[in-house]
Amino acid sequence: MPEMRLQVVMSLDVISLRTAVDELDTRIAKLIRERILTARAIVDSKRAQGLLITDPIREGVIISRVAKEIAVADRESIEQIYDALFREAKK
């Protein structure tokens, strides 16, 4: 019987954690949307001024800063996430 009780407790814990992840995903999605829209405004401004759209130095600084802040994910994963965000902003 103790094993069955442990499984129920673990299941409730998993459910609770999944709920927390779902809430975080909603917050992350809103922030990603805001970031893309803001970055697109920068791209539009650069285009209007005839400036280069891509700034590899700035992008590298952003990735380094974020990788330090996150710390629990490897840099390559952060680069992949931010490369996708940078590409999306330039559409």
Coordinates of C-alpha atoms in Angstrom, one line a residue:
M1 CA 0.0 0.0 0.0
P2 CA 2.8 2.6 0.8
E3 CA 4.0 2.3 -2.9
M4 CA 0.6 3.2 -4.2
R5 CA 0.3 6.2 -1.9
L6 CA 3.8 7.4 -3.0
Q7 CA 2.7 7.2 -6.7
V8 CA -0.4 9.3 -6.0
V9 CA 1.7 11.9 -4.2
M10 CA 4.2 11.9 -7.0
S11 CA 1.4 12.3 -9.6
L12 CA 0.0 15.3 -7.7
D13 CA 3.5 16.8 -7.6
V14 CA 3.9 16.2 -11.4
I15 CA 0.5 17.8 -12.0
S16 CA 1.4 20.8 -9.9
L17 CA 4.8 21.2 -11.7
R18 CA 3.1 20.9 -15.1
T19 CA 0.7 23.6 -14.1
A20 CA 3.6 25.8 -13.1
V21 CA 5.3 25.1 -16.5
D22 CA 2.1 25.9 -18.4
E23 CA 1.8 29.3 -16.5
L24 CA 5.5 30.0 -17.3
D25 CA 5.0 29.1 -20.9
T26 CA 2.1 31.7 -21.1
R27 CA 4.4 34.4 -19.6
I28 CA 7.3 33.4 -21.9
A29 CA 5.0 33.5 -25.0
K30 CA 3.9 37.0 -24.1
L31 CA 7.5 38.2 -23.6
I32 CA 8.6 36.6 -26.9
R33 CA 5.8 38.3 -28.7
E34 CA 6.8 41.7 -27.1
R35 CA 10.5 41.1 -28.0
I36 CA 9.8 40.2 -31.6
L37 CA 7.5 43.3 -32.1
T38 CA 10.0 45.6 -30.5
A39 CA 12.9 44.1 -32.5
R40 CA 10.8 44.5 -35.7
A41 CA 10.4 48.2 -34.9
I42 CA 14.1 48.5 -34.7
V43 CA 14.5 46.7 -38.0
D44 CA 11.9 49.0 -39.6
S45 CA 13.7 52.0 -38.3
K46 CA 17.1 50.7 -39.6
R47 CA 15.6 50.0 -43.0
A48 CA 14.1 53.5 -43.2
Q49 CA 17.5 55.0 -42.3
G50 CA 19.3 52.8 -44.8
L51 CA 21.3 51.1 -42.0
L52 CA 22.5 47.5 -41.9
I53 CA 19.9 45.3 -40.3
T54 CA 22.2 42.6 -38.8
D55 CA 24.6 43.6 -36.0
P56 CA 26.6 40.4 -35.2
I57 CA 28.5 42.1 -32.3
R58 CA 25.2 43.2 -30.7
E59 CA 23.7 39.8 -31.2
G60 CA 26.8 38.2 -29.6
V61 CA 26.6 40.5 -26.6
I62 CA 22.9 39.6 -26.1
I63 CA 23.6 35.9 -26.3
S64 CA 26.5 36.2 -23.8
R65 CA 24.4 38.2 -21.4
V66 CA 21.4 35.9 -21.6
A67 CA 23.5 32.8 -21.3
K68 CA 25.0 34.2 -18.0
E69 CA 21.6 35.0 -16.7
I70 CA 20.1 31.6 -17.5
A71 CA 23.2 29.6 -16.4
V72 CA 21.3 26.3 -16.3
A73 CA 21.3 25.9 -20.1
D74 CA 24.3 25.5 -22.3
R75 CA 25.4 28.4 -24.5
E76 CA 24.6 26.4 -27.7
S77 CA 21.0 26.1 -26.7
I78 CA 20.7 29.8 -25.9
E79 CA 22.3 30.6 -29.3
Q80 CA 19.7 28.5 -31.1
I81 CA 16.9 30.1 -29.3
Y82 CA 18.2 33.6 -29.9
D83 CA 19.1 33.0 -33.5
A84 CA 15.5 32.0 -34.1
L85 CA 14.3 35.2 -32.3
F86 CA 16.8 37.3 -34.4
R87 CA 15.6 35.7 -37.7
E88 CA 12.0 36.2 -36.8
A89 CA 12.5 39.9 -36.0
K90 CA 14.1 40.5 -39.4
K91 CA 11.1 39.1 -41.4

